[in-house]
XYZ file of C-alpha atoms in Angstrom:
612
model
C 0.000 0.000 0.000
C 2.864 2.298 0.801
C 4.412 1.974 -2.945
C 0.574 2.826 -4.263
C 0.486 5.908 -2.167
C 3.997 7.291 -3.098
C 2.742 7.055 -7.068
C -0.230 8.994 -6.386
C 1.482 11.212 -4.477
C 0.060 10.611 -0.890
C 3.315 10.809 0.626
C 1.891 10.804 4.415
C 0.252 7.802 4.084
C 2.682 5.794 2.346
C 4.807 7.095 5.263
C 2.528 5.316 7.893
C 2.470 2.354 6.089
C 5.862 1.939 5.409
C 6.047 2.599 9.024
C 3.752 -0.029 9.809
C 4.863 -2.576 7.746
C 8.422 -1.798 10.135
C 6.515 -2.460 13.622
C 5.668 -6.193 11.605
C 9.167 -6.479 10.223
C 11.334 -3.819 11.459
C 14.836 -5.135 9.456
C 13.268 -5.231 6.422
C 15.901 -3.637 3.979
C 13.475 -2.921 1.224
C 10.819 -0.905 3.327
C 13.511 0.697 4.630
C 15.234 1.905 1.554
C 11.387 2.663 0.448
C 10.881 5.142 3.342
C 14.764 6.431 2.449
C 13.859 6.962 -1.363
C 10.648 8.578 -0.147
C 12.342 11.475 2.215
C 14.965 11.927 -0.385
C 12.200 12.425 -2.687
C 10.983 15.196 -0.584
C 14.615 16.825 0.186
C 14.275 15.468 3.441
C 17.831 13.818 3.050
C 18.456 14.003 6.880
C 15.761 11.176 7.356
C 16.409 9.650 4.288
C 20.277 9.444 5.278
C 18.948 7.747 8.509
C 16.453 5.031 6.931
C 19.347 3.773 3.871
C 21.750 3.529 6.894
C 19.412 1.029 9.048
C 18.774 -0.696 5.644
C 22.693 -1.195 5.170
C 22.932 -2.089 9.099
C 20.114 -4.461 8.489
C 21.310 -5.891 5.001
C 24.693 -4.853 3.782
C 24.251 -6.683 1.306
C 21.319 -5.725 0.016
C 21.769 -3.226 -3.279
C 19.314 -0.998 -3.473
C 20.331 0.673 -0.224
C 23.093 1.808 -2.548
C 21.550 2.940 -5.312
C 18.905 5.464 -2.701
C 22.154 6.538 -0.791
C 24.424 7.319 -4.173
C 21.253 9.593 -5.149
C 21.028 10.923 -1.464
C 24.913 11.898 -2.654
C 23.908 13.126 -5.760
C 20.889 15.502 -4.557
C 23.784 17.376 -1.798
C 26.042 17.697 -4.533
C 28.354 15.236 -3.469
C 29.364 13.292 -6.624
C 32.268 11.439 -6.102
C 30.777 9.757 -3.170
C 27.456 9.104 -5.465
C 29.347 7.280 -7.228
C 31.343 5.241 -5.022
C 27.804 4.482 -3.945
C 26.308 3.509 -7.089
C 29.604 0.832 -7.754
C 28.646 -0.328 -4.704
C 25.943 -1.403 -5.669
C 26.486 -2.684 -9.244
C 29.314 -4.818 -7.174
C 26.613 -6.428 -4.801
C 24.297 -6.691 -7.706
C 26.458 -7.274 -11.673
C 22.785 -7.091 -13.407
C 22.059 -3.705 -11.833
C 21.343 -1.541 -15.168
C 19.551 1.206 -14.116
C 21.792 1.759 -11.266
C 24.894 1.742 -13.887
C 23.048 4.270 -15.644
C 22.543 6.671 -12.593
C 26.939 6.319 -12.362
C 27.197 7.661 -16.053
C 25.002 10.238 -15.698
C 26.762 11.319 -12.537
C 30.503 10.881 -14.664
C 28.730 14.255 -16.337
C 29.099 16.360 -13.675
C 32.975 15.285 -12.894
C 35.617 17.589 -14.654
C 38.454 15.260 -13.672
C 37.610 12.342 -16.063
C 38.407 12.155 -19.712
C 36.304 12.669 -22.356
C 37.614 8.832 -23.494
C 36.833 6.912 -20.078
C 33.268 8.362 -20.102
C 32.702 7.234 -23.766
C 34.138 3.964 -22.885
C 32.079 3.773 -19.860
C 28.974 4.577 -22.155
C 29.301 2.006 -24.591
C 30.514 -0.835 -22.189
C 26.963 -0.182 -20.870
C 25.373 -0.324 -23.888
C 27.050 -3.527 -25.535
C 26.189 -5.217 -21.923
C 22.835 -4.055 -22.075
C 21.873 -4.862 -25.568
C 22.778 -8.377 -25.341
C 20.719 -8.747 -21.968
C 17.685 -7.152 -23.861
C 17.715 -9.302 -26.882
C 18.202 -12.580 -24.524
C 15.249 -11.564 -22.665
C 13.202 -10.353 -25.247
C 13.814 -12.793 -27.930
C 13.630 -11.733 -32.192
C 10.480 -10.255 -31.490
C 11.238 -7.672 -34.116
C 12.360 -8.131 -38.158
C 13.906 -5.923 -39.848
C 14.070 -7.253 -43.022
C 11.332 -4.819 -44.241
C 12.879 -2.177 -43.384
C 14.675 -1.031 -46.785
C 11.393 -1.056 -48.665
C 9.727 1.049 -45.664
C 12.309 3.985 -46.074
C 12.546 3.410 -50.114
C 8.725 4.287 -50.149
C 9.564 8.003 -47.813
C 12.473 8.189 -49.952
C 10.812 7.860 -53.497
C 7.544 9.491 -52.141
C 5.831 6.669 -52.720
C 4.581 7.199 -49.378
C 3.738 11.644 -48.475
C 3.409 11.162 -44.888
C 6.736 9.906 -42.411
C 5.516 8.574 -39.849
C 7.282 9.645 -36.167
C 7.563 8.343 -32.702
C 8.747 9.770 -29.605
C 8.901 7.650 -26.776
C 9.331 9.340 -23.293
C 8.941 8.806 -19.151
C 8.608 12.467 -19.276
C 5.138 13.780 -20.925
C 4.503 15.571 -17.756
C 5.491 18.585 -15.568
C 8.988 17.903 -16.418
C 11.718 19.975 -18.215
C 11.839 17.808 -21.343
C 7.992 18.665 -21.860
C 8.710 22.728 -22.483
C 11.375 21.154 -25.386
C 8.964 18.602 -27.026
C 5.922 20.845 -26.852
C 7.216 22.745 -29.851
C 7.433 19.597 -31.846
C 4.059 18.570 -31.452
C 2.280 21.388 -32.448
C 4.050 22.982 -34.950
C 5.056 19.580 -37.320
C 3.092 19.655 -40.994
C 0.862 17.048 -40.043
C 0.320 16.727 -44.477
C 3.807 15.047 -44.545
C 4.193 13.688 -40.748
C 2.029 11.513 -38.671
C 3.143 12.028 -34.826
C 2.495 9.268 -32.408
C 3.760 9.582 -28.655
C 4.753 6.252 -26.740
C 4.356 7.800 -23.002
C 6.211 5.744 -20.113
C 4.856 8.368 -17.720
C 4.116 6.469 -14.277
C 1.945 9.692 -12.859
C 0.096 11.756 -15.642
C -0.831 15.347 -14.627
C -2.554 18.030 -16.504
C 0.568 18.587 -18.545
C 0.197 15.190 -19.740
C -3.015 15.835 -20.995
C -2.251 19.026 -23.038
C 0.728 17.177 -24.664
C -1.937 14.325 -25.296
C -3.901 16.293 -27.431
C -1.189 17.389 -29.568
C -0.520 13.993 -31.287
C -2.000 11.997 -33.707
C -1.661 8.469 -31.472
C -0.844 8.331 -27.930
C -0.422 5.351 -26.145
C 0.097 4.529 -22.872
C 3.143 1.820 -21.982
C 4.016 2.326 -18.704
C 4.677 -1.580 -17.123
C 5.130 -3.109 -20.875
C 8.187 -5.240 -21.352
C 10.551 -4.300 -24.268
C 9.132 -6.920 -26.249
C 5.363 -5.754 -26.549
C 6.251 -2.225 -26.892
C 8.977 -2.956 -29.811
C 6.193 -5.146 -31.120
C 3.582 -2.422 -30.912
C 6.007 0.458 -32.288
C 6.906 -1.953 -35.387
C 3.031 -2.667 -36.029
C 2.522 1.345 -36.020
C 5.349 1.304 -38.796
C 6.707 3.791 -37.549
C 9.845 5.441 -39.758
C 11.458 7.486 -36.884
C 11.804 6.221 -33.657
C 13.509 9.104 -31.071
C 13.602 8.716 -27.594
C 13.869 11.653 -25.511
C 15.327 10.177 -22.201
C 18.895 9.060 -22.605
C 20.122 7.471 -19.176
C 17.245 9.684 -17.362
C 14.418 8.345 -15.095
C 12.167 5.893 -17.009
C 13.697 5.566 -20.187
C 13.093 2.703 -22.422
C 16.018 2.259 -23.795
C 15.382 -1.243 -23.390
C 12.925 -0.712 -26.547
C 15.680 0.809 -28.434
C 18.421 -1.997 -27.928
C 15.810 -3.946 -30.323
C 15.531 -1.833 -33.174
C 12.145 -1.357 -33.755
C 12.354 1.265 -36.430
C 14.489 1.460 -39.615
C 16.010 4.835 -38.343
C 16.569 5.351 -34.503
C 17.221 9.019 -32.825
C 18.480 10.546 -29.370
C 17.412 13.889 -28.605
C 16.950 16.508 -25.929
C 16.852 14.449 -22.164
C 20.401 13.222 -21.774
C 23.986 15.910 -22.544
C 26.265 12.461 -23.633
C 25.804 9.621 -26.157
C 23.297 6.516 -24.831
C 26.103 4.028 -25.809
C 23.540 2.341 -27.929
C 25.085 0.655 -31.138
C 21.426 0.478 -32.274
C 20.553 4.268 -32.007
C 21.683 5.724 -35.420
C 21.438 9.564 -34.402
C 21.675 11.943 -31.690
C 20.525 15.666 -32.764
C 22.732 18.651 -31.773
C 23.825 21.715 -33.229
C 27.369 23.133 -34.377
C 27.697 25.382 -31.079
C 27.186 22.592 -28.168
C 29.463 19.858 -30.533
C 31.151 21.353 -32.813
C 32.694 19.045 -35.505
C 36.388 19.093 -34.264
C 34.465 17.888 -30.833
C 36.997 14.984 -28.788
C 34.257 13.665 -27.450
C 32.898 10.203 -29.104
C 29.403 8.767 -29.563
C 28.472 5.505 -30.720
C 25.406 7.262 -32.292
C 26.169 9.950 -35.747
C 26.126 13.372 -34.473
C 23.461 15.425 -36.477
C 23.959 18.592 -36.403
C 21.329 20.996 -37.106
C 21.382 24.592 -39.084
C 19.760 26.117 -35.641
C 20.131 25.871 -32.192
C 19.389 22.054 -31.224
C 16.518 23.183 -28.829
C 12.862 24.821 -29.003
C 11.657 26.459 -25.351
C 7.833 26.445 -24.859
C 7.269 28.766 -21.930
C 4.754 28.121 -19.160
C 2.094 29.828 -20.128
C 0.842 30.299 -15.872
C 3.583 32.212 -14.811
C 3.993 35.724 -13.514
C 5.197 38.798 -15.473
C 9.115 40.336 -15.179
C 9.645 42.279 -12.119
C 11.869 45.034 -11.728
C 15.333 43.781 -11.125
C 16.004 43.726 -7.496
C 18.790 45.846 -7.180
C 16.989 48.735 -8.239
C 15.430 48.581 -4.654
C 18.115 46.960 -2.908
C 21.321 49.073 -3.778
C 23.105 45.271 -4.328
C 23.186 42.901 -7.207
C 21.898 39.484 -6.375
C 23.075 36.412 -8.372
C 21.845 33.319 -8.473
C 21.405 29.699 -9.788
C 18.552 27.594 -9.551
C 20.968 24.509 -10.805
C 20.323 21.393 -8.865
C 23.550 20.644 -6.362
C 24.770 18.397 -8.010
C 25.935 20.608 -10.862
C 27.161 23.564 -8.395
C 31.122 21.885 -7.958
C 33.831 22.752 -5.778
C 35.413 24.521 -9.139
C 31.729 26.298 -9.025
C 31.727 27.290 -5.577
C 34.949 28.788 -5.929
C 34.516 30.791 -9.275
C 31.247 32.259 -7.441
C 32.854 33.170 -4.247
C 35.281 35.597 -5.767
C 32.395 37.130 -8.007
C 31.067 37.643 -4.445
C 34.263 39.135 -2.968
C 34.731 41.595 -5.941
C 31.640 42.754 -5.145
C 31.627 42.886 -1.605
C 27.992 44.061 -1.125
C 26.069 41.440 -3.736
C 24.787 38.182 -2.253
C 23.901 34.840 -3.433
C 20.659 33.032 -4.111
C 20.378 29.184 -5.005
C 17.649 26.900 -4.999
C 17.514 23.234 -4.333
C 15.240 20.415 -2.979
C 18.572 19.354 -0.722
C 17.716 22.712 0.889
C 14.667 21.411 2.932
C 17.597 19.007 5.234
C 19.525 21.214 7.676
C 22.577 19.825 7.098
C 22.565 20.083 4.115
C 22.211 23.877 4.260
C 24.658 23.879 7.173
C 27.049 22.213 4.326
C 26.421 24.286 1.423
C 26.909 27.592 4.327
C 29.962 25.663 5.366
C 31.403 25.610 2.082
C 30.798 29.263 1.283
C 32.529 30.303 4.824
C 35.898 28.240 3.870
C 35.928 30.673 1.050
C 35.602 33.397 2.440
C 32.032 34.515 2.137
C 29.906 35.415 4.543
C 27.248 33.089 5.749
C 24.586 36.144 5.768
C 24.911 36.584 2.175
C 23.959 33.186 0.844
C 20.168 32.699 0.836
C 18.685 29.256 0.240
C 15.579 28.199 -0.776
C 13.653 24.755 -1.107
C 11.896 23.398 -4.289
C 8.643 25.643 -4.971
C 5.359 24.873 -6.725
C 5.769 25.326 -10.124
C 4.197 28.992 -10.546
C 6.222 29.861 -7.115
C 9.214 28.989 -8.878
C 8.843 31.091 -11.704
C 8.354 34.125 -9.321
C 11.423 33.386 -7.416
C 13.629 35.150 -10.443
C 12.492 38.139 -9.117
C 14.738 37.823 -6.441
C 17.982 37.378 -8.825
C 19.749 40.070 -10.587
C 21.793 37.937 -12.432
C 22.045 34.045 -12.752
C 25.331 32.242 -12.704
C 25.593 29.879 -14.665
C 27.209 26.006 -13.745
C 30.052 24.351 -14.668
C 31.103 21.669 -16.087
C 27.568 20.461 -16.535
C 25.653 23.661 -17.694
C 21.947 24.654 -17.153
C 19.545 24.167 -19.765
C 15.779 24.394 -18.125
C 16.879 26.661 -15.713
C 19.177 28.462 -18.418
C 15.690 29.157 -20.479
C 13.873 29.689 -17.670
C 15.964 32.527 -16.348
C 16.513 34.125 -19.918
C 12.335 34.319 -19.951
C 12.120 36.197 -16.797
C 14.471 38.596 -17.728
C 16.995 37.689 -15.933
C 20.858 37.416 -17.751
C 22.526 34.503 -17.360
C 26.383 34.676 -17.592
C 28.021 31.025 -18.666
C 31.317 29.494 -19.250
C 31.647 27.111 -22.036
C 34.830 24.432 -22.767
C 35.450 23.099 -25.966
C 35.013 19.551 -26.903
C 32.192 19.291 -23.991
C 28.416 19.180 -24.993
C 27.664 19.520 -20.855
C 29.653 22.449 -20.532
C 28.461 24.084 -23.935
C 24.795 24.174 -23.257
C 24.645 27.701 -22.088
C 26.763 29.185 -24.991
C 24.401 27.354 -27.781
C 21.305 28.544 -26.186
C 22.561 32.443 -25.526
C 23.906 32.590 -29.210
C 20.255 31.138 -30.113
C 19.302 34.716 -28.355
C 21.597 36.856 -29.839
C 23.236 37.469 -26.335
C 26.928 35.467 -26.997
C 28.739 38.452 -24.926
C 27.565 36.643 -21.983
C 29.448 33.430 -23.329
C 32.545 33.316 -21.515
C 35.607 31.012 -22.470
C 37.775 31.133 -19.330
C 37.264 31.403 -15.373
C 38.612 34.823 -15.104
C 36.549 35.779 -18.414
C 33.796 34.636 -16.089
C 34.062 36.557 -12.902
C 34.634 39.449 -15.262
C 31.632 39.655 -17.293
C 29.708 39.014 -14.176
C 31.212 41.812 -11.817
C 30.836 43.998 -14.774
C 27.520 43.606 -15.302
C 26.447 43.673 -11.523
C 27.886 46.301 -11.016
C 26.179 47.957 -13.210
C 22.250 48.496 -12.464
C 21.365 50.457 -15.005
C 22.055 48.338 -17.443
C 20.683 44.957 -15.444
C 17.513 46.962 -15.398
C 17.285 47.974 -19.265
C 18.234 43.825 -20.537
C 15.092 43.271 -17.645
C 13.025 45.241 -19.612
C 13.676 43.602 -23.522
C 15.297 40.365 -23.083
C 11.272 38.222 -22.075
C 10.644 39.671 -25.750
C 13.826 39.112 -27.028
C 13.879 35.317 -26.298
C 10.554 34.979 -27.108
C 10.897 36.117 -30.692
C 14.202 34.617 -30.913
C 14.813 30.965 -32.816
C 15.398 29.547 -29.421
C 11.209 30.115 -29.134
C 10.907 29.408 -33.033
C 8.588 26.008 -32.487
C 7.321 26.473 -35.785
C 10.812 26.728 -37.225
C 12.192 24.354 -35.484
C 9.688 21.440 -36.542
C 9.618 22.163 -40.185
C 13.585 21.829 -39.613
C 13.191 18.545 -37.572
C 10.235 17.786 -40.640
C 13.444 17.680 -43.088
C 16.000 16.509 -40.724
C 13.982 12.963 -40.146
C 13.444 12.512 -43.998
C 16.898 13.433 -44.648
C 17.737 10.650 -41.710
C 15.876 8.329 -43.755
C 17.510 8.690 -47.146
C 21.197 8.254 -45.435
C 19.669 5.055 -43.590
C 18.301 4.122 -46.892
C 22.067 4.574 -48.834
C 23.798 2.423 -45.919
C 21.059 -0.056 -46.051
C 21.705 -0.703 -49.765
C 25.165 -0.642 -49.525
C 25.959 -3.333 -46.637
C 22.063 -4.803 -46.174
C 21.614 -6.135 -42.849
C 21.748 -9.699 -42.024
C 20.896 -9.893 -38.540
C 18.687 -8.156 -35.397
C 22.080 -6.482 -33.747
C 24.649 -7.896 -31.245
C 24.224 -11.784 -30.234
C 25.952 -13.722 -27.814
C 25.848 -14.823 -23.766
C 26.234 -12.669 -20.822
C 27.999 -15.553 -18.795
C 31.338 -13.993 -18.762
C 30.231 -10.111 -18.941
C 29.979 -7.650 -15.782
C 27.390 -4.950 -16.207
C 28.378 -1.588 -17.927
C 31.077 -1.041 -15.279
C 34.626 -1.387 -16.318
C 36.628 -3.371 -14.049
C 39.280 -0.700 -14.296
C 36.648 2.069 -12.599
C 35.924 -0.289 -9.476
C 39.354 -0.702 -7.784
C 38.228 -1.931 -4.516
C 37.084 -5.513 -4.157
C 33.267 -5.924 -3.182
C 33.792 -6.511 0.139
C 36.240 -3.740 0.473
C 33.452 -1.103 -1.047
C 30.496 -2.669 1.298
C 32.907 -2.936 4.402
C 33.615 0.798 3.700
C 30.067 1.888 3.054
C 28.785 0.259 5.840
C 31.251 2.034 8.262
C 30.134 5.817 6.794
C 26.412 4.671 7.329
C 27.283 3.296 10.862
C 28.247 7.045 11.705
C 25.699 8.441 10.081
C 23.060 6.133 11.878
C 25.279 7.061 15.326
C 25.135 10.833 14.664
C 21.262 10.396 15.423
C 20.341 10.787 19.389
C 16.793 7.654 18.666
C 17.906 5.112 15.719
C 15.498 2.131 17.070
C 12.240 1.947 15.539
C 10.653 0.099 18.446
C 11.053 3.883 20.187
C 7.849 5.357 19.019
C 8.490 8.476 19.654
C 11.393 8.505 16.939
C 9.472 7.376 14.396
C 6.318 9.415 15.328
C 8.605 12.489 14.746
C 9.528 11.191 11.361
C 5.704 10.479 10.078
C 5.024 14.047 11.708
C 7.759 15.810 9.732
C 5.688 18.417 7.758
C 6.177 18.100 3.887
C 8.419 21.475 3.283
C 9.022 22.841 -0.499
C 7.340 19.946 -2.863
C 7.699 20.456 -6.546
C 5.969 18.379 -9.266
C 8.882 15.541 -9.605
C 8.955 12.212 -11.387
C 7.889 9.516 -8.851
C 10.161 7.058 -8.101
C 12.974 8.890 -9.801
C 14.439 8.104 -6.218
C 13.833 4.736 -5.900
C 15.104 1.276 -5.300
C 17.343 0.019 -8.697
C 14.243 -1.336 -11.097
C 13.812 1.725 -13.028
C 14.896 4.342 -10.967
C 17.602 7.110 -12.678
C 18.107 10.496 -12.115
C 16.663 13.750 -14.717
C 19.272 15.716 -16.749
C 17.621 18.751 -17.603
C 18.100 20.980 -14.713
């Protein structure tokens, strides 16, 4: 009961019976990784920190409790240990996937790995992966019709292409403000749309984006198998999924090929590692074609920026910019933590101390746990900033959230992994965003593509001290922060970043033009088989042995020892004190935003989102 009430959002009641389920079995790991995943679902990570270490205490062997505490890591920003967590895990359990997938989306946000490793690291995942799909699934899927289906787009035998986009995330989620566009604006006289939706928990969102396709269906719960079945039976041309190694993605669907031409776009900054996923769209800007970094997909690059924001249309007008009224400038980020690094920290702190007045506002579920705050202050202080100048906020309701940009001046961007939602979200309130782009890094470039998009590249900064520059400059300087306040909602709104007409007629041509190069390559080497073959008997999951250099019981000895303290460092840890655990049901929910369910979960299916 405690698992139905957590989908339908009834988190105080799948609290009690989680907690009643304890009183019956109080060392059950998996209720109490359920109640962990729950809390850190909330921000609550103190409690959530207490249940995964009881779980461990309880179990140490029992994987999952990894998993919830390497995303417990991840939501306070504390990456490395995320994923020493998450290999953890994939040591207890070798067929952990998802929880593979939740380390390489984490490698993102490092700027001490090579571009190399974290391809590698990708497409050990993805060979693994494929050949567990296709042994599980069977040759549910042919593909020897597949020539003659793209011969008749090709020849226009055929006027209409038919597309599919297959997503966890037709809901209140950042990847719906980028597909919205799409829907509405493709020529539905040369393009049928139909939308395979893997959302667990539809909202209202889910039922605007529903009406703007020709087909929806629903396959939330559906092996690989049916769904590749059912996507093959809607002959569908196009296939693009819109997840990457997000929460809820069915890659799983992909690894069997159930389209002649196969496409990554918009929910994941990296390559899936898929061999069967012929495409990933991108522009010029974010990889430009002397990038280092490698994809097992074909980079297509598009003649615009590789992105169309749909604004919310229930949020508040601009406000004046706050220092107007306050005499200071006020930066900000509204990045999750896990994107705000050491590097970060320290970049902003000396914006800070050039500007001795200005102060800092950031915004973060994390923020709701106490210690985490005390952290983030911490952090700050060993800098050299004040504590009374950093302001921190919890998640907000969705309209709530939009009005907090009146309290920022400027917003900062992150580094290496770059904003995108927020990035958008910012420019639309009028608020500047100042960003520092790499080369050869698609995380790290995000900002730069989608300013250019605006016309606004002077806020595109190449180095550090470039950085701090551009952003003392401009806040100290409130006349002109209050002039780009007034123009830049209207700029961004008529610029091609907004274009959703534009940008499908250019998606329109970019599929068909996908489909006469997968056409040519069919004809010149047909295929002879359904993808990779073979047994997993002798392969480890998508981890290389090289990235796990402790032993398994050397990485669960060690975890368990840092949960032991954390489970000491509270004054009531035994659930048969019912006061302790009455405190915990009590906790008021502080700061809830509309979140994927489950996206902090036990392994099956539970990843982290990218689009911050």
């Amino acid at each position: 009961m405690g698992v139905i009430y957590r989908e339908r959002g009834n988190y105080e009641k799948a609290v009690g019976c989680y907690l009643k389920a304890l009183e019956i079995r109080p060392q059950c790991s998996q209720t109490l990784v359920n109640l962990a995943a729950l809390f850190a679902q909330q921000g609550r990570t103190d409690e959530a920190h207490r249940f995964c270490a009881m779980a461990i205490a309880a179990n140490p062997k029992y994987p999952e409790s990894y998993n919830t505490l390497g995303v417990l890591y991840r939501e306070e920003g504390d990456i490395d240990r995320a994923i020493a967590a998450y290999e953890t895990c994939v040591a207890v359990e070798r067929m952990a996937f998802s929880v593979a997938q939740n380390r390489l989306f984490a490698l993102n946000c490092l700027s001490n790995v090579t571009h190399e490793f974290v391809f590698q690291e990708h497409r050990l995942w993805g060979e693994i992966f494929s050949k567990h799909v296709m042994e599980v699934a069977g040759n549910v899927v042919s593909i020897t019709g597949y020539q003659r289906q793209l011969q008749d787009i090709v020849d226009g035998s055929r006027k209409q292409i038919r597309i599919g986009y297959i997503s966890p995330d037709f809901f209140t989620h950042s990847v719906s403000f980028f597909i919205e566009n799409l829907l509405k604006h493709h020529d539905r006289s040369r393009t049928f749309v139909i939308c395979y939706s893997n959302v667990s928990t539809p909202d209202s969102r889910t039922n605007e984006l529903k009406t703007l396709a020709d087909l929806w269906k629903d396959v939330v719960g559906l092996p690989a198998a049916a769904v590749a079945k059912m996507v093959q039976e809607d002959s569908v041309d196009v296939l693009v999924e819109l997840a990457g190694h997000t929460a809820g993605n069915r890659l799983d669907v992909m690894a069997l090929s159930p389209a002649p031409v196969q496409v990554t776009w918009i929910g994941y900054p990296n390559t899936t590692g898929l061999a069967q996923i012929d495409y990933r769209i991108t522009d010029a800007i974010v990889d430009p074609t002397d990038t280092q970094q490698s994809h097992t997909e074909t980079l297509w690059r598009l003649p615009r920026v590789f992105l169309s924001y749909c604004p919310s249309v229930n949020v508040s007008g601009v406000s004046e910019a706050p220092c107007i009224t306050n005499g200071f400038c006020t930066f900000g980020s509204f990045n999750s933590l896990s994107k705000i690094t050491l590097r970060t920290r320290q970049t902003w702190a000396r914006i800070l101390s050039c500007l001795p007045h200005s102060r800092l506002v950031v915004k973060s579920k994390a923020f709701v746990s106490q210690c985490v705050r005390d952290n983030f202050i911490a952090s700050f202080e060993k800098l050299g900033v004040d504590a009374n100048r950093v302001d921190m906020m919890g998640l907000l309701p969705h309209t709530d959230h939009f009005a907090a940009y009146s309290l920022m001046d400027i917003s900062l961007d992150t580094f290496p992994y770059a904003g995108t939602t927020t990035t958008c979200e910012s420019l639309f309130m009028g608020v500047p965003c100042v960003t520092l782009a790499a080369p050869n890094n698609h995380c790290h470039c995000v900002g730069k593509t989608l300013l250019h998009a605006i016309g606004h590249a002077e806020w595109v900064c190449a180095t550090e001290q470039e950085y701090i520059r551009v952003a003392v400059e401009l806040g100290s300087n409130f006349t002109k922060i209050q002039k780009i306040r007034n123009t830049l909602r209207q700029e961004v709104l008529e610029s091609q970043l907004c274009d959703g007409l534009g940008m499908a007629r250019c998606a329109d041509e970019t599929f068909r033009a996908m489909c006469a190069e997968k056409l040519s390559s069919l004809t010149a080497s047909p295929a002879t088989s359904d993808g990779l073959d073979g047994s997993l008997s002798n392969l480890d999951i998508g981890v290389s042995k090289e990235s796990i250099t402790s032993t398994v019981t050397e990485l669960v000895n060690q975890t368990v020892e840092d949960e032991r303290n954390v489970l000491e460092s509270f004054d009531d840890v035994s659930l048969s004190e019912s006061s302790s655990v009455a405190s915990v049901a009590g906790h008021k929910r502080e700061g809830h935003h509309p979140n994927r369910l489950g996206a902090l979960g036990p392994v099956k299916r539970h990843k982290e989102s990218s689009n911050d």
